[in-house]
Amino acid sequence: MSAEPLKRKTDIGPPNYQQFLPPIIQENYGQWKYHEILKPGVLVHVSHSGAKLYSVRAATPRLMSIETIRLFADLADEFCGGYLRFTSRNNVEFLVTDETRIDPLIARLRAEGYPVGGTGRSITNIVHTQGWVHCHSAATDASGVVKNVMDELFPHFEAMDLPAKLRIAFACCLNMCGAVHCSDIAILGVHRKPPKINHDALPKTCEIPTTLASCPTGAVRTASVNGKQSVEVIDEQCMYCGNCFTVCPSMSIINAENDGLSIWVGGKVSDARHPPMFSKLAIPFLPNNPPHWPEVVSAVRNIVDVYASHARKFERMGEWIERIGWPNFFKLTGIEFTKFHIDDFTHAGETFARSAQIRQVPA
Amino acid sequence: MTELKHQTPLIDELEKGPWPSFVKEIKKSAKSAAVQDLLGVLERSYEEKRGHWKHGGIVGVHGYGGGVIGRYTDLADEFPGVAEFHTMRINQPSGWFYTSKALRTLSDIWEKHGSGLTNMHGSTGDIVFLGTTTPELEPTFKDLTDAGFDLGGSGSDMRTPSCCCGPARCEWACYDTLNFVYDMTQTYQDELHRPAFPYKFKIKAAGCANDCVAAIARADMSVIGTWRDNIQIDQPAVKEYAESGKLDLQKDVCDRCPTKCMSWNGKALSIDNSNCVKCMHCINAMPKALSPGKDRGATILIGAKAPIIGGALLSSVFVPFIKVEPPYDDFKELIAAIWDLWAENGKNRERVGEFIQRIGLGNFLEQIGLEPIPEMISHPRANPYIFYEA
Amino acid sequence: MEDLSVEKVAETMYGMVKDYHGKKNLKATDLTKAMIEQFGEACDKQKCKEAIRVIIDDGRCTYSYVGGSYIVLNPDYHPAS
């Protein structure tokens, strides 16, 4: 420590949000009467006072340079008094009060490469994780897969042409830093081989009791290797979650030949109509195929297309599947059903069909 | 444009296409030596189909146990610019509202001390500064606090709370999510910065059951707006929707109601409010005609989490209805009771939801002094293995 | 008993972290439970919280966060002699 320590402020918390609210919000806080979607990406909120606030929603790639943040700041100054916000799905929203500024702003955003859309019955931005850009346990890249999938589904971002909103989420491993487990379509990176243990480094880098406790299936146990305390993995019990690796850096779960992706469908978080649901397994494994991941892109595309042409108005993915039944989901999408689709963890039995109510197929 | 140090033909492919390109973003910050090498590492990952990062576990700012995540490449010899490439989480303002000035301040700080790459925002809600070195952590922190920002949570602490845009820009907000989150964040600064729990604890505040922040899926304490009285109906506006041809009142509204508590006779919509479960569907379908009641508050649900370790959980009902008003004492008492019990009895890395499953919801309620009520369950137990305490 | 000081708790905690160094990582909750067991009613959670703040703020200990958060010896701690 230096002789004259820096004068430190701590525990001040975030700045008070009130200083960032535009005057129209300060004046109409809690007084909004209704809203409408004027066109894809543009909302108007109307206050009991008659005041109107227009929100122009543009996509961001989530991983953003400060040069882009400065661009957004400049656009906010030019078009809406410097006020903007971000959404829970990594979109940016410009808070406009002058209706005539909406179209010029949209044109500028498009020209800069940040398209406007993602409202209502559309596919909005994919919430996702860090992937190969920054994460130790990633089974795949997040930004790259998301970029390819959104390039493919882009027309659904700019148009509101689906039965209901369709939320896609991406996580690069089972840690799921994001609400992947409750999304209409979830793309999840998976490992498929047990961790490789570095027995020389393990005693120095890992605490053994914590490492044992980290395993959901009790597959990690103590072992003495070359006279040193270490651990071993019971391969048959390992389901490759990588949690031991997070706790113990000497148990690498990364395996380039076998890592890949899985696809899950039918989850939701909102309570509208049907209570929240978990996403369920549709495709257990697809290969990592950078830079374009064509297998993943076409699998997602297929599920979206089948949903779009079969679901009824307002039906989310999970509600549609519940109505038609899982056998029909697999039939319509042409996705193969395998033993991996059948749960075998703690409460597996609850997922078995315990009823003779079956949509029988005529001979 | 800055000249690039590494050839990156694979990731360059992802500069094409209509969706905003993260590769372009990375290149926009290529004047940073770290970012030059980040491009190199990423290209290598695309070639080899594997990541090249190691997780560290001790770097941070002095006195805090959260907010910084140590990160190192395993190819430091080849890519020394990212030998250290730590993440900093900065506590976002409620509802992610900013002025251009605030964004420029953050950008200037990160240009001075780090890579210039960010996430707006991370999954928990923080502003994420992506990539700096250990010696830059303390100076970044100083500039941030001088500008009125502070670090967010990580590790076994209270994570940065987050909320939807609430009454700032939504007519459905049943309570002031922004103020609630600001108050909670300020009240629990110590718990946010100095990890003292078995594992993480997240609070998320959603203004209504549409749950734009995924509170029910992701937060240990999910606070979801609701109301107790009648849905407000503007009958002429209902008629307008019916006549517009855009909505079939019977099919799209009444038949989609989960409790079938609404009926439409061609002239007026009637609602049996005693059977309404506040799901928001009809209000979503007709925002000009229907709105939540006037006696508004929230439902408190507890225990959501992602799969690691014991399997994914959704939050479940603890308090069916509570008024949400400053100074939020009822919430603070409940939080204190939960933290006390969990801190004392929870295992390392056991989330509250898992802890409740282990000891039993009935026992948990008894310990924190809440009465069991039928709103908390989807149905009573079907198995007769009851631990009577006769 | 009444006059158990935060400094005394901090000193005891620091001793415990040193004893366990390389054997078991301790969490804030482990230290708190151990102190309350050792000092009985004279000690409480609030005092433990303050004591943890003392050993972290003066640089003797620091937080580690591989697989959960722990209080460990600070490798950069070099007390002025």
mmCIF file of N, CA and C in Angstrom, chain A residues 129 131-132 135-142 170-177 187-196 233 235 237-246 251-264 281 283-288 340, chain B residues 48-53 55 71 308:
data_model
loop_
_atom_site.group_PDB
_atom_site.id
_atom_site.type_symbol
_atom_site.label_atom_id
_atom_site.label_comp_id
_atom_site.label_asym_id
_atom_site.label_seq_id
_atom_site.Cartn_x
_atom_site.Cartn_y
_atom_site.Cartn_z
ATOM 1 N N THR A 129 -25.258 -15.143 -23.365
ATOM 2 C CA THR A 129 -24.165 -15.185 -22.400
ATOM 3 C C THR A 129 -22.855 -14.796 -23.092
ATOM 4 N N GLY A 131 -19.934 -16.789 -23.914
ATOM 5 C CA GLY A 131 -19.341 -17.703 -24.882
ATOM 6 C C GLY A 131 -17.824 -17.611 -24.944
ATOM 7 N N TRP A 132 -17.290 -17.891 -26.113
ATOM 8 C CA TRP A 132 -15.840 -17.919 -26.293
ATOM 9 C C TRP A 132 -15.196 -16.542 -26.173
ATOM 10 N N CYS A 135 -15.731 -16.573 -21.551
ATOM 11 C CA CYS A 135 -16.099 -17.488 -20.467
ATOM 12 C C CYS A 135 -15.245 -18.751 -20.437
ATOM 13 N N HIS A 136 -14.956 -19.222 -19.223
ATOM 14 C CA HIS A 136 -14.099 -20.401 -19.054
ATOM 15 C C HIS A 136 -14.825 -21.703 -19.346
ATOM 16 N N SER A 137 -16.146 -21.750 -19.128
ATOM 17 C CA SER A 137 -16.818 -23.053 -19.218
ATOM 18 C C SER A 137 -17.697 -23.173 -20.458
ATOM 19 N N ALA A 138 -17.604 -22.212 -21.384
ATOM 20 C CA ALA A 138 -18.464 -22.197 -22.563
ATOM 21 C C ALA A 138 -18.255 -23.436 -23.425
ATOM 22 N N ALA A 139 -19.356 -24.071 -23.825
ATOM 23 C CA ALA A 139 -19.274 -25.204 -24.752
ATOM 24 C C ALA A 139 -19.365 -24.738 -26.193
ATOM 25 N N THR A 140 -19.671 -23.464 -26.383
ATOM 26 C CA THR A 140 -19.805 -22.911 -27.730
ATOM 27 C C THR A 140 -19.712 -21.396 -27.620
ATOM 28 N N ASP A 141 -19.751 -20.720 -28.780
ATOM 29 C CA ASP A 141 -19.747 -19.269 -28.694
ATOM 30 C C ASP A 141 -21.177 -18.765 -28.629
ATOM 31 N N ALA A 142 -21.398 -17.733 -27.834
ATOM 32 C CA ALA A 142 -22.739 -17.180 -27.679
ATOM 33 C C ALA A 142 -23.030 -16.162 -28.774
ATOM 34 N N PHE A 170 -30.174 -17.818 -25.185
ATOM 35 C CA PHE A 170 -28.990 -18.623 -25.469
ATOM 36 C C PHE A 170 -28.086 -18.670 -24.233
ATOM 37 N N ALA A 171 -27.639 -19.868 -23.873
ATOM 38 C CA ALA A 171 -26.639 -19.977 -22.813
ATOM 39 C C ALA A 171 -25.567 -20.955 -23.265
ATOM 40 N N CYS A 172 -24.312 -20.640 -22.960
ATOM 41 C CA CYS A 172 -23.228 -21.454 -23.526
ATOM 42 C C CYS A 172 -22.850 -22.635 -22.639
ATOM 43 N N CYS A 173 -23.493 -22.794 -21.469
ATOM 44 C CA CYS A 173 -23.338 -24.038 -20.706
ATOM 45 C C CYS A 173 -24.487 -24.146 -19.713
ATOM 46 N N LEU A 174 -24.504 -25.219 -18.936
ATOM 47 C CA LEU A 174 -25.631 -25.471 -18.042
ATOM 48 C C LEU A 174 -25.761 -24.471 -16.893
ATOM 49 N N ASN A 175 -24.734 -23.643 -16.692
ATOM 50 C CA ASN A 175 -24.873 -22.597 -15.680
ATOM 51 C C ASN A 175 -26.003 -21.642 -16.033
ATOM 52 N N MET A 176 -26.262 -21.494 -17.327
ATOM 53 C CA MET A 176 -27.394 -20.704 -17.813
ATOM 54 C C MET A 176 -27.446 -19.299 -17.244
ATOM 55 N N CYS A 177 -26.430 -18.504 -17.530
ATOM 56 C CA CYS A 177 -26.455 -17.095 -17.130
ATOM 57 C C CYS A 177 -27.471 -16.363 -18.007
ATOM 58 N N ILE A 187 -31.429 -22.124 -26.757
ATOM 59 C CA ILE A 187 -30.275 -22.790 -27.348
ATOM 60 C C ILE A 187 -29.236 -22.897 -26.238
ATOM 61 N N LEU A 188 -28.818 -24.107 -25.965
ATOM 62 C CA LEU A 188 -27.978 -24.334 -24.787
ATOM 63 C C LEU A 188 -26.722 -25.107 -25.168
ATOM 64 N N GLY A 189 -25.564 -24.533 -24.870
ATOM 65 C CA GLY A 189 -24.302 -25.225 -25.090
ATOM 66 C C GLY A 189 -24.178 -26.407 -24.139
ATOM 67 N N VAL A 190 -23.684 -27.537 -24.656
ATOM 68 C CA VAL A 190 -23.550 -28.725 -23.795
ATOM 69 C C VAL A 190 -22.171 -29.363 -23.964
ATOM 70 N N HIS A 191 -21.648 -29.864 -22.857
ATOM 71 C CA HIS A 191 -20.469 -30.716 -22.877
ATOM 72 C C HIS A 191 -20.954 -32.159 -22.850
ATOM 73 N N ARG A 192 -20.124 -33.074 -23.373
ATOM 74 C CA ARG A 192 -20.566 -34.472 -23.408
ATOM 75 C C ARG A 192 -19.519 -35.465 -22.937
ATOM 76 N N LYS A 193 -18.446 -34.945 -22.347
ATOM 77 C CA LYS A 193 -17.409 -35.841 -21.818
ATOM 78 C C LYS A 193 -17.087 -35.413 -20.389
ATOM 79 N N PRO A 194 -16.757 -36.373 -19.526
ATOM 80 C CA PRO A 194 -16.393 -36.021 -18.148
ATOM 81 C C PRO A 194 -15.154 -35.118 -18.130
ATOM 82 N N PRO A 195 -14.964 -34.381 -17.044
ATOM 83 C CA PRO A 195 -13.807 -33.478 -16.960
ATOM 84 C C PRO A 195 -12.484 -34.235 -16.983
ATOM 85 N N LYS A 196 -11.461 -33.570 -17.522
ATOM 86 C CA LYS A 196 -10.107 -34.114 -17.456
ATOM 87 C C LYS A 196 -9.414 -33.501 -16.253
ATOM 88 N N VAL A 233 -13.473 -39.000 -11.001
ATOM 89 C CA VAL A 233 -14.855 -38.872 -11.453
ATOM 90 C C VAL A 233 -15.364 -40.249 -11.857
ATOM 91 N N ASP A 235 -17.258 -41.976 -14.161
ATOM 92 C CA ASP A 235 -17.713 -41.539 -15.489
ATOM 93 C C ASP A 235 -19.193 -41.796 -15.736
ATOM 94 N N GLN A 237 -21.611 -41.725 -13.824
ATOM 95 C CA GLN A 237 -22.513 -40.849 -13.076
ATOM 96 C C GLN A 237 -22.438 -39.391 -13.537
ATOM 97 N N CYS A 238 -21.467 -39.101 -14.403
ATOM 98 C CA CYS A 238 -21.235 -37.710 -14.807
ATOM 99 C C CYS A 238 -22.195 -37.335 -15.928
ATOM 100 N N MET A 239 -22.882 -36.167 -15.778
ATOM 101 C CA MET A 239 -23.714 -35.684 -16.887
ATOM 102 C C MET A 239 -23.165 -34.366 -17.421
ATOM 103 N N TYR A 240 -21.876 -34.128 -17.193
ATOM 104 C CA TYR A 240 -21.098 -33.109 -17.927
ATOM 105 C C TYR A 240 -21.561 -31.677 -17.688
ATOM 106 N N CYS A 241 -22.079 -31.387 -16.491
ATOM 107 C CA CYS A 241 -22.589 -30.039 -16.246
ATOM 108 C C CYS A 241 -21.459 -29.031 -16.118
ATOM 109 N N GLY A 242 -20.263 -29.512 -15.739
ATOM 110 C CA GLY A 242 -19.124 -28.601 -15.628
ATOM 111 C C GLY A 242 -19.082 -27.837 -14.319
ATOM 112 N N ASN A 243 -19.974 -28.170 -13.406
ATOM 113 C CA ASN A 243 -19.989 -27.421 -12.152
ATOM 114 C C ASN A 243 -18.714 -27.638 -11.350
ATOM 115 N N CYS A 244 -18.148 -28.856 -11.421
ATOM 116 C CA CYS A 244 -16.890 -29.099 -10.706
ATOM 117 C C CYS A 244 -15.776 -28.216 -11.266
ATOM 118 N N PHE A 245 -15.820 -27.957 -12.574
ATOM 119 C CA PHE A 245 -14.804 -27.112 -13.202
ATOM 120 C C PHE A 245 -14.913 -25.673 -12.703
ATOM 121 N N THR A 246 -16.162 -25.208 -12.514
ATOM 122 C CA THR A 246 -16.348 -23.854 -11.993
ATOM 123 C C THR A 246 -15.749 -23.726 -10.596
ATOM 124 N N MET A 251 -10.166 -29.162 -13.284
ATOM 125 C CA MET A 251 -11.021 -30.224 -13.826
ATOM 126 C C MET A 251 -11.672 -29.741 -15.117
ATOM 127 N N SER A 252 -10.877 -29.542 -16.139
ATOM 128 C CA SER A 252 -11.399 -28.909 -17.359
ATOM 129 C C SER A 252 -12.459 -29.765 -18.037
ATOM 130 N N ILE A 253 -13.566 -29.133 -18.355
ATOM 131 C CA ILE A 253 -14.695 -29.811 -19.003
ATOM 132 C C ILE A 253 -14.690 -29.569 -20.516
ATOM 133 N N ILE A 254 -13.781 -28.706 -20.959
ATOM 134 C CA ILE A 254 -13.751 -28.342 -22.385
ATOM 135 C C ILE A 254 -13.259 -29.533 -23.212
ATOM 136 N N ASN A 255 -13.986 -29.838 -24.287
ATOM 137 C CA ASN A 255 -13.610 -30.935 -25.155
ATOM 138 C C ASN A 255 -14.093 -30.617 -26.569
ATOM 139 N N ALA A 256 -13.189 -30.108 -27.387
ATOM 140 C CA ALA A 256 -13.580 -29.517 -28.681
ATOM 141 C C ALA A 256 -14.348 -30.485 -29.569
ATOM 142 N N GLU A 257 -13.966 -31.766 -29.568
ATOM 143 C CA GLU A 257 -14.612 -32.708 -30.495
ATOM 144 C C GLU A 257 -16.046 -33.001 -30.065
ATOM 145 N N ASN A 258 -16.321 -32.922 -28.768
ATOM 146 C CA ASN A 258 -17.610 -33.393 -28.269
ATOM 147 C C ASN A 258 -18.548 -32.308 -27.763
ATOM 148 N N ASP A 259 -18.029 -31.094 -27.566
ATOM 149 C CA ASP A 259 -18.918 -30.018 -27.128
ATOM 150 C C ASP A 259 -19.846 -29.617 -28.272
ATOM 151 N N GLY A 260 -20.990 -29.089 -27.923
ATOM 152 C CA GLY A 260 -21.935 -28.678 -28.963
ATOM 153 C C GLY A 260 -23.140 -27.987 -28.372
ATOM 154 N N LEU A 261 -24.289 -28.136 -29.025
ATOM 155 C CA LEU A 261 -25.472 -27.394 -28.602
ATOM 156 C C LEU A 261 -26.710 -28.277 -28.553
ATOM 157 N N SER A 262 -27.682 -27.840 -27.738
ATOM 158 C CA SER A 262 -28.979 -28.512 -27.660
ATOM 159 C C SER A 262 -30.065 -27.453 -27.807
ATOM 160 N N ILE A 263 -31.257 -27.901 -28.187
ATOM 161 C CA ILE A 263 -32.366 -26.967 -28.397
ATOM 162 C C ILE A 263 -33.541 -27.373 -27.507
ATOM 163 N N TRP A 264 -34.127 -26.376 -26.847
ATOM 164 C CA TRP A 264 -35.222 -26.591 -25.899
ATOM 165 C C TRP A 264 -36.377 -25.689 -26.290
ATOM 166 N N LEU A 281 -36.743 -30.346 -23.736
ATOM 167 C CA LEU A 281 -35.758 -30.738 -24.741
ATOM 168 C C LEU A 281 -36.406 -31.072 -26.085
ATOM 169 N N ILE A 283 -34.037 -30.991 -29.182
ATOM 170 C CA ILE A 283 -32.921 -31.626 -29.893
ATOM 171 C C ILE A 283 -31.741 -31.768 -28.915
ATOM 172 N N PRO A 284 -31.342 -32.992 -28.604
ATOM 173 C CA PRO A 284 -30.307 -33.182 -27.576
ATOM 174 C C PRO A 284 -28.918 -32.699 -27.991
ATOM 175 N N PHE A 285 -28.605 -32.766 -29.285
ATOM 176 C CA PHE A 285 -27.240 -32.384 -29.665
ATOM 177 C C PHE A 285 -27.140 -31.944 -31.115
ATOM 178 N N LEU A 286 -26.451 -30.830 -31.300
ATOM 179 C CA LEU A 286 -26.067 -30.370 -32.634
ATOM 180 C C LEU A 286 -24.603 -29.963 -32.555
ATOM 181 N N PRO A 287 -23.860 -30.160 -33.635
ATOM 182 C CA PRO A 287 -22.413 -29.911 -33.548
ATOM 183 C C PRO A 287 -22.066 -28.422 -33.541
ATOM 184 N N ASN A 288 -20.906 -28.136 -32.995
ATOM 185 C CA ASN A 288 -20.326 -26.805 -33.101
ATOM 186 C C ASN A 288 -19.762 -26.670 -34.495
ATOM 187 N N PHE A 340 -32.848 -39.806 -24.935
ATOM 188 C CA PHE A 340 -32.324 -38.646 -24.208
ATOM 189 C C PHE A 340 -33.424 -37.642 -23.859
ATOM 190 N N GLU B 48 -10.530 -23.785 -33.429
ATOM 191 C CA GLU B 48 -10.369 -25.007 -32.628
ATOM 192 C C GLU B 48 -11.662 -25.483 -31.976
ATOM 193 N N LYS B 49 -12.728 -24.698 -32.075
ATOM 194 C CA LYS B 49 -14.021 -25.024 -31.460
ATOM 195 C C LYS B 49 -13.897 -25.193 -29.943
ATOM 196 N N ARG B 50 -13.158 -24.321 -29.321
ATOM 197 C CA ARG B 50 -13.068 -24.353 -27.856
ATOM 198 C C ARG B 50 -12.680 -22.976 -27.329
ATOM 199 N N GLY B 51 -13.082 -22.727 -26.090
ATOM 200 C CA GLY B 51 -12.746 -21.452 -25.459
ATOM 201 C C GLY B 51 -11.314 -21.437 -24.964
ATOM 202 N N HIS B 52 -10.791 -20.242 -24.726
ATOM 203 C CA HIS B 52 -9.426 -20.123 -24.217
ATOM 204 C C HIS B 52 -9.336 -19.196 -23.009
ATOM 205 N N TRP B 53 -10.271 -19.396 -22.065
ATOM 206 C CA TRP B 53 -10.268 -18.552 -20.868
ATOM 207 C C TRP B 53 -10.150 -19.382 -19.611
ATOM 208 N N HIS B 55 -10.674 -19.095 -15.322
ATOM 209 C CA HIS B 55 -11.317 -18.239 -14.327
ATOM 210 C C HIS B 55 -10.411 -18.080 -13.131
ATOM 211 N N ARG B 71 -10.348 -12.989 -14.976
ATOM 212 C CA ARG B 71 -10.387 -13.735 -16.237
ATOM 213 C C ARG B 71 -9.019 -13.649 -16.889
ATOM 214 N N ILE B 308 -28.000 -25.456 -12.025
ATOM 215 C CA ILE B 308 -26.917 -25.798 -11.111
ATOM 216 C C ILE B 308 -27.303 -25.424 -9.678
#
